[in-house]
Amino acid sequence: MVLRPADPLTTLAHGIGSQHDLPISPFYAFAGAFAALFVSFLALGLLWSSSRFRGDRSGLALPADLERIADAPATRTALRGLGLAAALAVLLSLLLGPDDPARNPAPGAVYVLLWVGLVPASLLLGPVWRLLNPLRTLYRLGQRLPRPRRRHAHAPLPARASRPLHAPLPARLGQWPAAAGLFGFTWLELAAPDPASTTTLLIAIALYTAVHLALAARFGERWFADADAFEAYSALLARLSPLGRRSDGRLVLRNPFHGLDATPERPGLVATVCVLLGSTAYDGYSDNPSWINTLQTSPLGRTPTATLGLLAAIALVATLYCLCAAATRLACGPHPGPLTAFAHSLVPIALGYLVAHYFSLLVTEGPRTVIMALGTDNAPEPSSPLGPGGLAALQVIAVVGGHVLGVIAAHDRSVRLFPPARAVAGQLPLLALMIIYTLGGIGLLLN
C-alpha cells in the first residue's frame, strides 16, 4: 500500500510517499535466503577457480551507425536540453505551484522520478544523468559567456595568464563529495522537518546548485563526474547495465559483471555505497511504529533523532564492511587496498535494496506525478501491476538476488587477488557479511 502525501505518517518518514511492505512467512524467507547464499558460495568455491571478469576490456561492439547516433552532438545537445527543460519545469512548479505535494508535481519529480527513476534508467541505458545533468549544462552555458575585455588590449599578458584555467582535482578527494551529497539528499528526504515543502526544496536546490557551480568554476567540468551525487549514483548503478564503454571507447553490449568489475577503486567509493545501503535500510525501518513513536516522543526533537538514526544505519553498514575487510586481510595476508577491493560487490546489494523498497513507489507515485505535471483532471489513480503476493516475492527476490550477485562479484575478485589456497577461506568474512546484510534486509521487509 502506498501512502498518499496527505497522510501524516508520510511526512514523518518520507519526502513524498512510503510503502508498507506485505507480510510473508519469515521462516521461508530467511531459510530461502540463507540457502541461496550458502549454495552459491559452495558452487563458486568448487567450480570457479580463476577470474573470469575482464572489466572494461570486454564487450561486443554495437554497430558503428548506432554508436555514431549516440555520440552525435545533436543527440547530446537534445539530451542536455531535455534535462535543463525538466529542471526549469520543476523550478517553476516550486515557485508558482501550491505548497501541497498532493497538487504540486515538483516533490514527486525530485523524490520519485529523479531518485527512484534513475535506477531503471541507469540499468537500461548506462550513466544517463551525465548527459541530462542540468548543472553540467548550466556550467557549459556559463563557459560560453563572453569574458570581460582587458582595459589595454595591447598590454602584454602577465606570466600567470599561462597557468591552467582550472585547478587540478586532488586525487585523495575521490568520491567523497558525492558521498556527502548523497547523505545530504537522503537526509532531506528522510530527516528534514518538511521535505516536500516548496520552500525546503527551493532552498536545497539553490544551495546544491550554487556549491557545485562554484566548485566546477574552480576545478572544471570534471568536478561533476565524481562530486555530483546523482552522477555518481547513476554511474554506480550503470556498472550493472548491459550497455557500456570499452577501454577503447567503443559502445558495447557486455555481461553486467564485466562492467561491475571495472568499477574504479577510488577514495570515497566505500562511503558512497554505504550511504546508499544505510539510507535505504533506514528508509525501510522508518515506517516501524516503534520508531515513529520514538521520533514523536524523543526529547531531542524529530529532526535530530531522525538524523541520528540515519547516521547510525549508515555507520552500521560501514562498520560491518570494514570489519569484513580487516578479517579478509587477516585470512589472506596484506593487500594494498582491502577496503576498496571488494566495494564493487556491494553495488548489486544496494540495487536489490532499492528495488525492494521503491518499486511500488515508482510504479504508483511516478505516473501520478506525471499526471499532475500534465494537468490532467479526474485521472484514475495508478495502481501497482503486482498483487500482494507478487510484490512480496519481488521484494525477497530483489534482496536475495542482489546478495547472490554480490557473492559472485566478490568471489571473482578474490580468486584474482589471492593465492588459490587462501582465496576461498578469505571469502568467509564476505559470506558472513552477505548473510548479515541479507537477514537485515529481509527483516526490514517483514517489518
Tab-separated table of C-alpha atoms in Angstrom:
chain	number	residue	atom	x	y	z
A	1	MET	CA	0.000	0.000	0.000
A	2	VAL	CA	1.306	3.438	-0.892
A	3	LEU	CA	0.573	6.251	1.485
A	4	ARG	CA	-0.564	9.471	-0.106
A	5	PRO	CA	1.357	12.650	0.677
A	6	ALA	CA	-1.556	13.911	2.696
A	7	ASP	CA	-1.118	11.067	5.145
A	8	PRO	CA	0.626	12.371	8.288
A	9	LEU	CA	2.807	9.259	8.510
A	10	THR	CA	4.216	10.085	5.104
A	11	THR	CA	5.603	13.428	6.177
A	12	LEU	CA	7.157	11.761	9.189
A	13	ALA	CA	9.089	9.168	7.258
A	14	HIS	CA	9.447	10.165	3.623
A	15	GLY	CA	9.717	13.086	1.277
A	16	ILE	CA	6.793	12.136	-0.930
A	17	GLY	CA	5.468	8.669	-0.198
A	18	SER	CA	6.023	5.429	1.597
A	19	GLN	CA	5.146	1.797	1.306
A	20	HIS	CA	4.075	-0.666	3.942
A	21	ASP	CA	5.564	-3.981	2.951
A	22	LEU	CA	3.420	-7.052	2.985
A	23	PRO	CA	3.845	-9.905	5.469
A	24	ILE	CA	5.212	-13.213	4.234
A	25	SER	CA	6.382	-16.286	6.100
A	26	PRO	CA	9.580	-15.340	7.959
A	27	PHE	CA	10.779	-18.944	8.062
A	28	TYR	CA	10.623	-19.446	4.284
A	29	ALA	CA	12.086	-16.020	3.587
A	30	PHE	CA	15.092	-16.459	5.882
A	31	ALA	CA	15.645	-20.131	5.039
A	32	GLY	CA	15.483	-19.478	1.311
A	33	ALA	CA	17.877	-16.544	1.563
A	34	PHE	CA	20.418	-18.484	3.625
A	35	ALA	CA	20.210	-21.492	1.285
A	36	ALA	CA	20.696	-19.329	-1.814
A	37	LEU	CA	23.794	-17.652	-0.384
A	38	PHE	CA	25.341	-20.794	1.035
A	39	VAL	CA	24.743	-22.928	-2.073
A	40	SER	CA	26.093	-20.207	-4.370
A	41	PHE	CA	29.193	-19.860	-2.165
A	42	LEU	CA	29.857	-23.620	-2.263
A	43	ALA	CA	29.278	-23.829	-6.011
A	44	LEU	CA	31.631	-20.928	-6.688
A	45	GLY	CA	34.321	-22.408	-4.434
A	46	LEU	CA	34.165	-25.742	-6.247
A	47	LEU	CA	33.642	-24.628	-9.839
A	48	TRP	CA	35.129	-21.116	-10.135
A	49	SER	CA	38.881	-21.265	-9.565
A	50	SER	CA	40.106	-18.408	-11.782
A	51	SER	CA	38.928	-14.878	-12.521
A	52	ARG	CA	36.505	-14.615	-15.440
A	53	PHE	CA	35.586	-10.943	-15.478
A	54	ARG	CA	37.619	-8.617	-17.673
A	55	GLY	CA	36.329	-5.201	-16.671
A	56	ASP	CA	36.283	-2.586	-19.430
A	57	ARG	CA	38.282	-4.796	-21.806
A	58	SER	CA	35.215	-6.856	-22.720
A	59	GLY	CA	32.048	-6.324	-24.690
A	60	LEU	CA	30.536	-6.861	-28.129
A	61	ALA	CA	30.823	-3.672	-30.163
A	62	LEU	CA	27.494	-2.266	-31.334
A	63	PRO	CA	27.046	-1.201	-34.982
A	64	ALA	CA	29.061	1.877	-35.885
A	65	ASP	CA	25.937	3.709	-37.105
A	66	LEU	CA	24.226	3.255	-33.752
A	67	GLU	CA	27.306	4.470	-31.903
A	68	ARG	CA	27.559	7.446	-34.265
A	69	ILE	CA	23.970	8.435	-33.476
A	70	ALA	CA	24.527	8.024	-29.713
A	71	ASP	CA	27.657	10.169	-29.802
A	72	ALA	CA	26.337	12.759	-32.254
A	73	PRO	CA	26.460	16.362	-30.995
A	74	ALA	CA	22.779	16.756	-31.886
A	75	THR	CA	21.825	13.779	-29.687
A	76	ARG	CA	23.835	15.026	-26.742
A	77	THR	CA	22.560	18.575	-27.149
A	78	ALA	CA	18.966	17.313	-27.213
A	79	LEU	CA	19.507	15.317	-24.018
A	80	ARG	CA	21.101	18.287	-22.252
A	81	GLY	CA	18.196	20.451	-23.381
A	82	LEU	CA	15.731	17.874	-22.064
A	83	GLY	CA	17.449	17.783	-18.674
A	84	LEU	CA	17.536	21.567	-18.436
A	85	ALA	CA	13.891	21.891	-19.509
A	86	ALA	CA	12.807	19.347	-16.887
A	87	ALA	CA	14.789	21.198	-14.202
A	88	LEU	CA	13.178	24.507	-15.186
A	89	ALA	CA	9.722	22.897	-15.084
A	90	VAL	CA	10.386	21.653	-11.551
A	91	LEU	CA	11.667	25.072	-10.539
A	92	LEU	CA	8.574	26.814	-11.928
A	93	SER	CA	6.322	24.340	-10.123
A	94	LEU	CA	8.111	25.113	-6.858
A	95	LEU	CA	7.922	28.861	-7.413
A	96	LEU	CA	4.381	29.128	-8.768
A	97	GLY	CA	2.613	25.945	-7.684
A	98	PRO	CA	0.743	25.219	-4.452
A	99	ASP	CA	2.695	24.196	-1.359
A	100	ASP	CA	0.929	20.832	-1.293
A	101	PRO	CA	2.580	17.655	-2.639
A	102	ALA	CA	-0.871	16.263	-3.424
A	103	ARG	CA	-1.313	19.050	-6.026
A	104	ASN	CA	2.262	20.024	-6.928
A	105	PRO	CA	4.306	17.602	-9.101
A	106	ALA	CA	7.700	19.001	-8.039
A	107	PRO	CA	8.221	16.861	-4.895
A	108	GLY	CA	7.300	13.724	-6.828
A	109	ALA	CA	9.653	14.734	-9.640
A	110	VAL	CA	12.550	15.034	-7.171
A	111	TYR	CA	11.909	12.141	-4.783
A	112	VAL	CA	10.354	9.642	-7.227
A	113	LEU	CA	11.153	10.368	-10.878
A	114	LEU	CA	14.722	11.505	-10.195
A	115	TRP	CA	15.819	9.492	-7.161
A	116	VAL	CA	13.971	6.248	-7.933
A	117	GLY	CA	13.597	6.658	-11.689
A	118	LEU	CA	17.360	6.853	-12.151
A	119	VAL	CA	17.570	3.195	-11.094
A	120	PRO	CA	15.873	1.620	-14.161
A	121	ALA	CA	17.158	4.375	-16.454
A	122	SER	CA	20.790	3.743	-15.485
A	123	LEU	CA	20.381	-0.033	-15.607
A	124	LEU	CA	18.961	0.089	-19.123
A	125	LEU	CA	20.871	2.979	-20.708
A	126	GLY	CA	24.029	3.460	-18.668
A	127	PRO	CA	25.077	6.622	-16.795
A	128	VAL	CA	22.300	8.765	-18.280
A	129	TRP	CA	22.466	11.524	-15.689
A	130	ARG	CA	25.851	12.563	-17.097
A	131	LEU	CA	24.043	13.699	-20.255
A	132	LEU	CA	20.877	15.006	-18.599
A	133	ASN	CA	22.564	16.812	-15.692
A	134	PRO	CA	21.307	20.427	-15.799
A	135	LEU	CA	24.282	21.563	-13.714
A	136	ARG	CA	26.665	20.481	-16.465
A	137	THR	CA	24.529	22.321	-18.991
A	138	LEU	CA	24.486	25.497	-16.905
A	139	TYR	CA	28.247	25.254	-16.475
A	140	ARG	CA	28.776	24.909	-20.226
A	141	LEU	CA	26.459	27.815	-20.960
A	142	GLY	CA	28.398	29.887	-18.435
A	143	GLN	CA	31.674	28.994	-20.146
A	144	ARG	CA	30.321	30.374	-23.417
A	145	LEU	CA	29.549	33.779	-21.984
A	146	PRO	CA	31.935	36.471	-23.242
A	147	ARG	CA	34.755	37.269	-20.847
A	148	PRO	CA	35.302	40.919	-19.837
A	149	ARG	CA	37.938	42.535	-22.047
A	150	ARG	CA	41.122	43.946	-20.598
A	151	ARG	CA	41.409	47.724	-20.333
A	152	HIS	CA	44.534	47.787	-22.515
A	153	ALA	CA	44.332	45.163	-25.183
A	154	HIS	CA	47.896	45.817	-26.348
A	155	ALA	CA	49.411	45.260	-22.893
A	156	PRO	CA	51.431	42.044	-22.524
A	157	LEU	CA	49.771	39.238	-20.606
A	158	PRO	CA	51.169	38.621	-17.122
A	159	ALA	CA	53.076	35.405	-16.532
A	160	ARG	CA	50.232	33.844	-14.526
A	161	ALA	CA	47.916	34.003	-17.581
A	162	SER	CA	49.642	30.935	-18.982
A	163	ARG	CA	48.614	28.836	-15.991
A	164	PRO	CA	45.817	26.276	-16.381
A	165	LEU	CA	42.333	27.762	-16.252
A	166	HIS	CA	41.175	25.254	-13.602
A	167	ALA	CA	42.885	23.836	-10.540
A	168	PRO	CA	43.606	20.083	-10.545
A	169	LEU	CA	41.280	17.911	-8.508
A	170	PRO	CA	43.099	16.361	-5.522
A	171	ALA	CA	43.312	12.597	-6.073
A	172	ARG	CA	42.518	11.888	-2.428
A	173	LEU	CA	39.174	13.676	-2.827
A	174	GLY	CA	37.785	10.866	-4.998
A	175	GLN	CA	34.060	10.325	-4.496
A	176	TRP	CA	33.879	11.777	-1.002
A	177	PRO	CA	31.918	14.845	-2.211
A	178	ALA	CA	29.401	12.540	-3.911
A	179	ALA	CA	29.038	10.518	-0.702
A	180	ALA	CA	28.401	13.744	1.209
A	181	GLY	CA	25.876	14.857	-1.414
A	182	LEU	CA	24.021	11.545	-1.257
A	183	PHE	CA	23.869	11.796	2.509
A	184	GLY	CA	22.525	15.336	2.195
A	185	PHE	CA	19.787	14.245	-0.200
A	186	THR	CA	18.739	11.238	1.881
A	187	TRP	CA	18.759	13.441	4.988
A	188	LEU	CA	16.489	15.883	3.162
A	189	GLU	CA	14.086	13.087	2.238
A	190	LEU	CA	14.124	11.130	5.492
A	191	ALA	CA	15.008	13.529	8.304
A	192	ALA	CA	14.356	17.135	7.265
A	193	PRO	CA	11.428	18.865	9.031
A	194	ASP	CA	9.267	19.320	5.926
A	195	PRO	CA	10.921	17.599	2.943
A	196	ALA	CA	8.026	18.057	0.499
A	197	SER	CA	7.633	21.783	1.215
A	198	THR	CA	8.279	24.028	-1.770
A	199	THR	CA	10.390	26.315	0.416
A	200	THR	CA	12.544	23.439	1.642
A	201	LEU	CA	13.107	22.126	-1.870
A	202	LEU	CA	13.867	25.582	-3.283
A	203	ILE	CA	16.489	26.223	-0.598
A	204	ALA	CA	18.038	22.773	-1.088
A	205	ILE	CA	18.190	23.115	-4.884
A	206	ALA	CA	19.612	26.640	-4.685
A	207	LEU	CA	22.346	25.595	-2.243
A	208	TYR	CA	23.228	22.463	-4.211
A	209	THR	CA	23.392	24.392	-7.489
A	210	ALA	CA	25.464	27.248	-6.073
A	211	VAL	CA	28.002	24.946	-4.391
A	212	HIS	CA	28.533	22.730	-7.420
A	213	LEU	CA	28.729	25.544	-9.973
A	214	ALA	CA	31.215	27.415	-7.776
A	215	LEU	CA	33.432	24.342	-7.395
A	216	ALA	CA	33.106	23.494	-11.087
A	217	ALA	CA	34.312	27.007	-11.859
A	218	ARG	CA	37.430	26.185	-9.827
A	219	PHE	CA	38.061	22.576	-10.898
A	220	GLY	CA	36.386	22.402	-14.307
A	221	GLU	CA	33.645	20.183	-15.681
A	222	ARG	CA	35.390	17.043	-14.448
A	223	TRP	CA	34.169	18.054	-10.974
A	224	PHE	CA	30.698	16.704	-11.765
A	225	ALA	CA	31.819	13.153	-12.642
A	226	ASP	CA	32.835	12.216	-9.108
A	227	ALA	CA	31.441	15.013	-6.951
A	228	ASP	CA	27.852	15.331	-8.155
A	229	ALA	CA	25.784	12.946	-6.048
A	230	PHE	CA	23.354	11.993	-8.802
A	231	GLU	CA	26.065	11.429	-11.415
A	232	ALA	CA	27.945	9.144	-9.015
A	233	TYR	CA	24.676	7.380	-8.116
A	234	SER	CA	23.751	6.854	-11.768
A	235	ALA	CA	27.289	5.773	-12.715
A	236	LEU	CA	27.430	3.175	-9.932
A	237	LEU	CA	24.106	1.619	-10.951
A	238	ALA	CA	25.163	1.768	-14.619
A	239	ARG	CA	28.007	-0.605	-13.784
A	240	LEU	CA	25.332	-3.310	-13.968
A	241	SER	CA	23.967	-2.112	-17.303
A	242	PRO	CA	24.365	-4.316	-20.398
A	243	LEU	CA	25.359	-1.137	-22.262
A	244	GLY	CA	28.803	0.262	-21.607
A	245	ARG	CA	32.026	1.652	-22.966
A	246	ARG	CA	35.024	-0.497	-23.638
A	247	SER	CA	38.510	0.771	-22.790
A	248	ASP	CA	38.942	1.784	-26.444
A	249	GLY	CA	35.826	3.991	-26.232
A	250	ARG	CA	33.536	1.731	-28.254
A	251	LEU	CA	29.889	1.397	-27.237
A	252	VAL	CA	29.336	-2.286	-26.429
A	253	LEU	CA	26.921	-4.885	-25.156
A	254	ARG	CA	28.503	-6.662	-22.216
A	255	ASN	CA	27.967	-9.038	-19.362
A	256	PRO	CA	26.978	-6.699	-16.489
A	257	PHE	CA	29.554	-8.412	-14.265
A	258	HIS	CA	32.306	-7.081	-16.525
A	259	GLY	CA	31.022	-3.541	-16.029
A	260	LEU	CA	30.809	-4.100	-12.283
A	261	ASP	CA	34.360	-5.420	-12.243
A	262	ALA	CA	35.523	-2.179	-13.909
A	263	THR	CA	34.301	-0.019	-11.002
A	264	PRO	CA	37.231	2.297	-10.184
A	265	GLU	CA	38.680	1.768	-6.699
A	266	ARG	CA	38.676	5.407	-5.681
A	267	PRO	CA	38.688	7.148	-2.307
A	268	GLY	CA	35.124	7.579	-1.134
A	269	LEU	CA	33.752	4.582	-3.066
A	270	VAL	CA	33.076	2.616	0.110
A	271	ALA	CA	31.421	5.660	1.702
A	272	THR	CA	29.217	6.229	-1.340
A	273	VAL	CA	27.943	2.646	-1.426
A	274	CYS	CA	27.472	2.544	2.354
A	275	VAL	CA	25.384	5.732	2.233
A	276	LEU	CA	23.161	4.098	-0.409
A	277	LEU	CA	22.796	0.906	1.610
A	278	GLY	CA	22.426	2.549	5.008
A	279	SER	CA	19.940	5.203	3.922
A	280	THR	CA	17.760	2.615	2.158
A	281	ALA	CA	17.856	0.427	5.263
A	282	TYR	CA	16.859	3.383	7.436
A	283	ASP	CA	14.071	4.212	4.986
A	284	GLY	CA	12.719	0.697	5.418
A	285	TYR	CA	12.895	0.898	9.210
A	286	SER	CA	11.455	4.401	9.441
A	287	ASP	CA	7.944	3.032	8.888
A	288	ASN	CA	8.170	0.892	12.004
A	289	PRO	CA	5.559	2.085	14.519
A	290	SER	CA	8.036	1.895	17.391
A	291	TRP	CA	10.473	4.169	15.519
A	292	ILE	CA	7.713	6.600	14.609
A	293	ASN	CA	6.764	6.701	18.299
A	294	THR	CA	10.418	7.337	19.171
A	295	LEU	CA	10.529	10.254	16.738
A	296	GLN	CA	7.364	11.743	18.180
A	297	THR	CA	8.416	11.405	21.833
A	298	SER	CA	12.183	11.984	21.675
A	299	PRO	CA	13.344	14.896	23.871
A	300	LEU	CA	15.820	15.826	21.128
A	301	GLY	CA	13.038	16.504	18.659
A	302	ARG	CA	12.103	14.683	15.482
A	303	THR	CA	14.786	16.004	13.115
A	304	PRO	CA	17.824	15.432	15.397
A	305	THR	CA	16.558	11.955	16.297
A	306	ALA	CA	15.915	11.040	12.674
A	307	THR	CA	19.363	12.365	11.743
A	308	LEU	CA	20.996	10.216	14.410
A	309	GLY	CA	19.012	7.193	13.202
A	310	LEU	CA	20.109	7.778	9.608
A	311	LEU	CA	23.745	8.204	10.663
A	312	ALA	CA	23.554	5.075	12.809
A	313	ALA	CA	22.213	2.978	9.896
A	314	ILE	CA	24.993	4.170	7.576
A	315	ALA	CA	27.630	3.715	10.280
A	316	LEU	CA	26.431	0.165	10.973
A	317	VAL	CA	26.676	-0.801	7.299
A	318	ALA	CA	30.139	0.774	7.002
A	319	THR	CA	31.417	-0.774	10.235
A	320	LEU	CA	30.352	-4.267	9.219
A	321	TYR	CA	32.063	-3.861	5.849
A	322	CYS	CA	35.283	-2.527	7.414
A	323	LEU	CA	35.347	-5.444	9.874
A	324	CYS	CA	34.891	-7.807	6.957
A	325	ALA	CA	37.791	-6.178	5.076
A	326	ALA	CA	40.014	-6.472	8.164
A	327	ALA	CA	39.106	-10.161	8.574
A	328	THR	CA	39.878	-10.779	4.905
A	329	ARG	CA	43.305	-9.192	5.361
A	330	LEU	CA	43.980	-11.463	8.345
A	331	ALA	CA	42.880	-14.570	6.433
A	332	CYS	CA	44.638	-13.850	3.148
A	333	GLY	CA	47.561	-11.623	4.052
A	334	PRO	CA	48.330	-7.974	3.290
A	335	HIS	CA	46.764	-6.341	0.265
A	336	PRO	CA	47.277	-2.724	-0.849
A	337	GLY	CA	43.580	-1.894	-0.949
A	338	PRO	CA	41.435	-4.357	1.017
A	339	LEU	CA	38.855	-1.707	1.848
A	340	THR	CA	38.090	-0.766	-1.751
A	341	ALA	CA	38.942	-4.101	-3.395
A	342	PHE	CA	35.515	-5.602	-2.701
A	343	ALA	CA	33.419	-2.429	-2.537
A	344	HIS	CA	32.040	-3.116	-6.024
A	345	SER	CA	30.339	-6.254	-4.640
A	346	LEU	CA	28.080	-4.008	-2.545
A	347	VAL	CA	26.600	-2.317	-5.643
A	348	PRO	CA	24.212	-5.192	-6.572
A	349	ILE	CA	23.207	-5.406	-2.906
A	350	ALA	CA	22.333	-1.706	-2.921
A	351	LEU	CA	20.412	-2.260	-6.159
A	352	GLY	CA	18.433	-5.097	-4.573
A	353	TYR	CA	17.524	-2.901	-1.602
A	354	LEU	CA	16.465	-0.048	-3.908
A	355	VAL	CA	14.233	-2.312	-5.996
A	356	ALA	CA	12.688	-3.957	-2.937
A	357	HIS	CA	11.885	-0.718	-1.138
A	358	TYR	CA	10.996	1.621	-4.009
A	359	PHE	CA	9.426	-0.455	-6.801
A	360	SER	CA	5.836	0.096	-5.692
A	361	LEU	CA	6.579	3.775	-5.031
A	362	LEU	CA	7.874	4.255	-8.590
A	363	VAL	CA	5.035	2.460	-10.380
A	364	THR	CA	2.307	4.285	-8.443
A	365	GLU	CA	3.653	7.701	-7.491
A	366	GLY	CA	5.660	8.051	-10.743
A	367	PRO	CA	2.633	8.033	-13.067
A	368	ARG	CA	0.718	10.130	-10.545
A	369	THR	CA	3.451	12.772	-10.685
A	370	VAL	CA	3.382	12.779	-14.495
A	371	ILE	CA	-0.414	13.111	-14.466
A	372	MET	CA	-0.150	16.130	-12.160
A	373	ALA	CA	2.580	17.683	-14.312
A	374	LEU	CA	0.401	17.333	-17.414
A	375	GLY	CA	-2.501	18.959	-15.608
A	376	THR	CA	-4.854	16.051	-16.235
A	377	ASP	CA	-8.052	16.305	-14.200
A	378	ASN	CA	-10.066	13.349	-12.940
A	379	ALA	CA	-7.399	10.861	-13.998
A	380	PRO	CA	-7.712	7.411	-12.415
A	381	GLU	CA	-5.323	6.691	-9.568
A	382	PRO	CA	-2.464	4.471	-10.788
A	383	SER	CA	-2.213	1.092	-9.108
A	384	SER	CA	0.622	-1.383	-8.755
A	385	PRO	CA	0.750	-4.018	-11.531
A	386	LEU	CA	1.621	-6.666	-8.918
A	387	GLY	CA	-0.722	-8.129	-6.385
A	388	PRO	CA	0.238	-8.622	-2.731
A	389	GLY	CA	1.884	-11.979	-3.374
A	390	GLY	CA	3.746	-10.753	-6.442
A	391	LEU	CA	5.044	-7.683	-4.637
A	392	ALA	CA	6.265	-9.731	-1.670
A	393	ALA	CA	8.004	-12.201	-3.992
A	394	LEU	CA	9.665	-9.394	-5.941
A	395	GLN	CA	10.980	-7.799	-2.765
A	396	VAL	CA	12.523	-11.003	-1.409
A	397	ILE	CA	13.963	-11.963	-4.808
A	398	ALA	CA	15.481	-8.485	-5.201
A	399	VAL	CA	17.200	-8.594	-1.797
A	400	VAL	CA	18.423	-12.199	-2.075
A	401	GLY	CA	19.344	-11.858	-5.748
A	402	GLY	CA	21.379	-8.728	-5.045
A	403	HIS	CA	23.347	-10.574	-2.387
A	404	VAL	CA	23.954	-13.596	-4.625
A	405	LEU	CA	25.296	-11.276	-7.339
A	406	GLY	CA	27.480	-9.665	-4.699
A	407	VAL	CA	28.862	-13.071	-3.696
A	408	ILE	CA	29.728	-13.823	-7.332
A	409	ALA	CA	31.479	-10.466	-7.824
A	410	ALA	CA	33.414	-10.861	-4.569
A	411	HIS	CA	34.467	-14.442	-5.410
A	412	ASP	CA	35.836	-13.479	-8.815
A	413	ARG	CA	37.827	-10.619	-7.283
A	414	SER	CA	39.101	-12.894	-4.511
A	415	VAL	CA	40.475	-15.593	-6.822
A	416	ARG	CA	42.219	-12.868	-8.816
A	417	LEU	CA	43.864	-11.182	-5.829
A	418	PHE	CA	44.785	-14.086	-3.549
A	419	PRO	CA	46.528	-17.452	-3.935
A	420	PRO	CA	44.145	-20.376	-4.581
A	421	ALA	CA	44.782	-21.838	-1.141
A	422	ARG	CA	43.607	-18.652	0.532
A	423	ALA	CA	41.003	-17.329	-1.918
A	424	VAL	CA	38.044	-19.374	-0.638
A	425	ALA	CA	38.985	-19.013	3.032
A	426	GLY	CA	39.336	-15.283	2.552
A	427	GLN	CA	35.741	-15.105	1.372
A	428	LEU	CA	34.290	-16.477	4.587
A	429	PRO	CA	34.159	-12.974	6.140
A	430	LEU	CA	32.466	-11.752	2.962
A	431	LEU	CA	29.941	-14.588	3.123
A	432	ALA	CA	29.211	-13.741	6.758
A	433	LEU	CA	28.747	-10.094	5.754
A	434	MET	CA	26.363	-11.028	2.949
A	435	ILE	CA	24.324	-13.225	5.308
A	436	ILE	CA	24.071	-10.410	7.884
A	437	TYR	CA	23.047	-7.890	5.233
A	438	THR	CA	20.508	-10.339	3.788
A	439	LEU	CA	18.912	-11.124	7.135
A	440	GLY	CA	18.742	-7.420	7.895
A	441	GLY	CA	17.195	-6.617	4.514
A	442	ILE	CA	14.539	-9.319	4.781
A	443	GLY	CA	13.871	-8.346	8.374
A	444	LEU	CA	13.103	-4.817	7.166
A	445	LEU	CA	10.733	-6.198	4.541
A	446	LEU	CA	8.932	-8.196	7.200
A	447	ASN	CA	8.758	-5.076	9.381
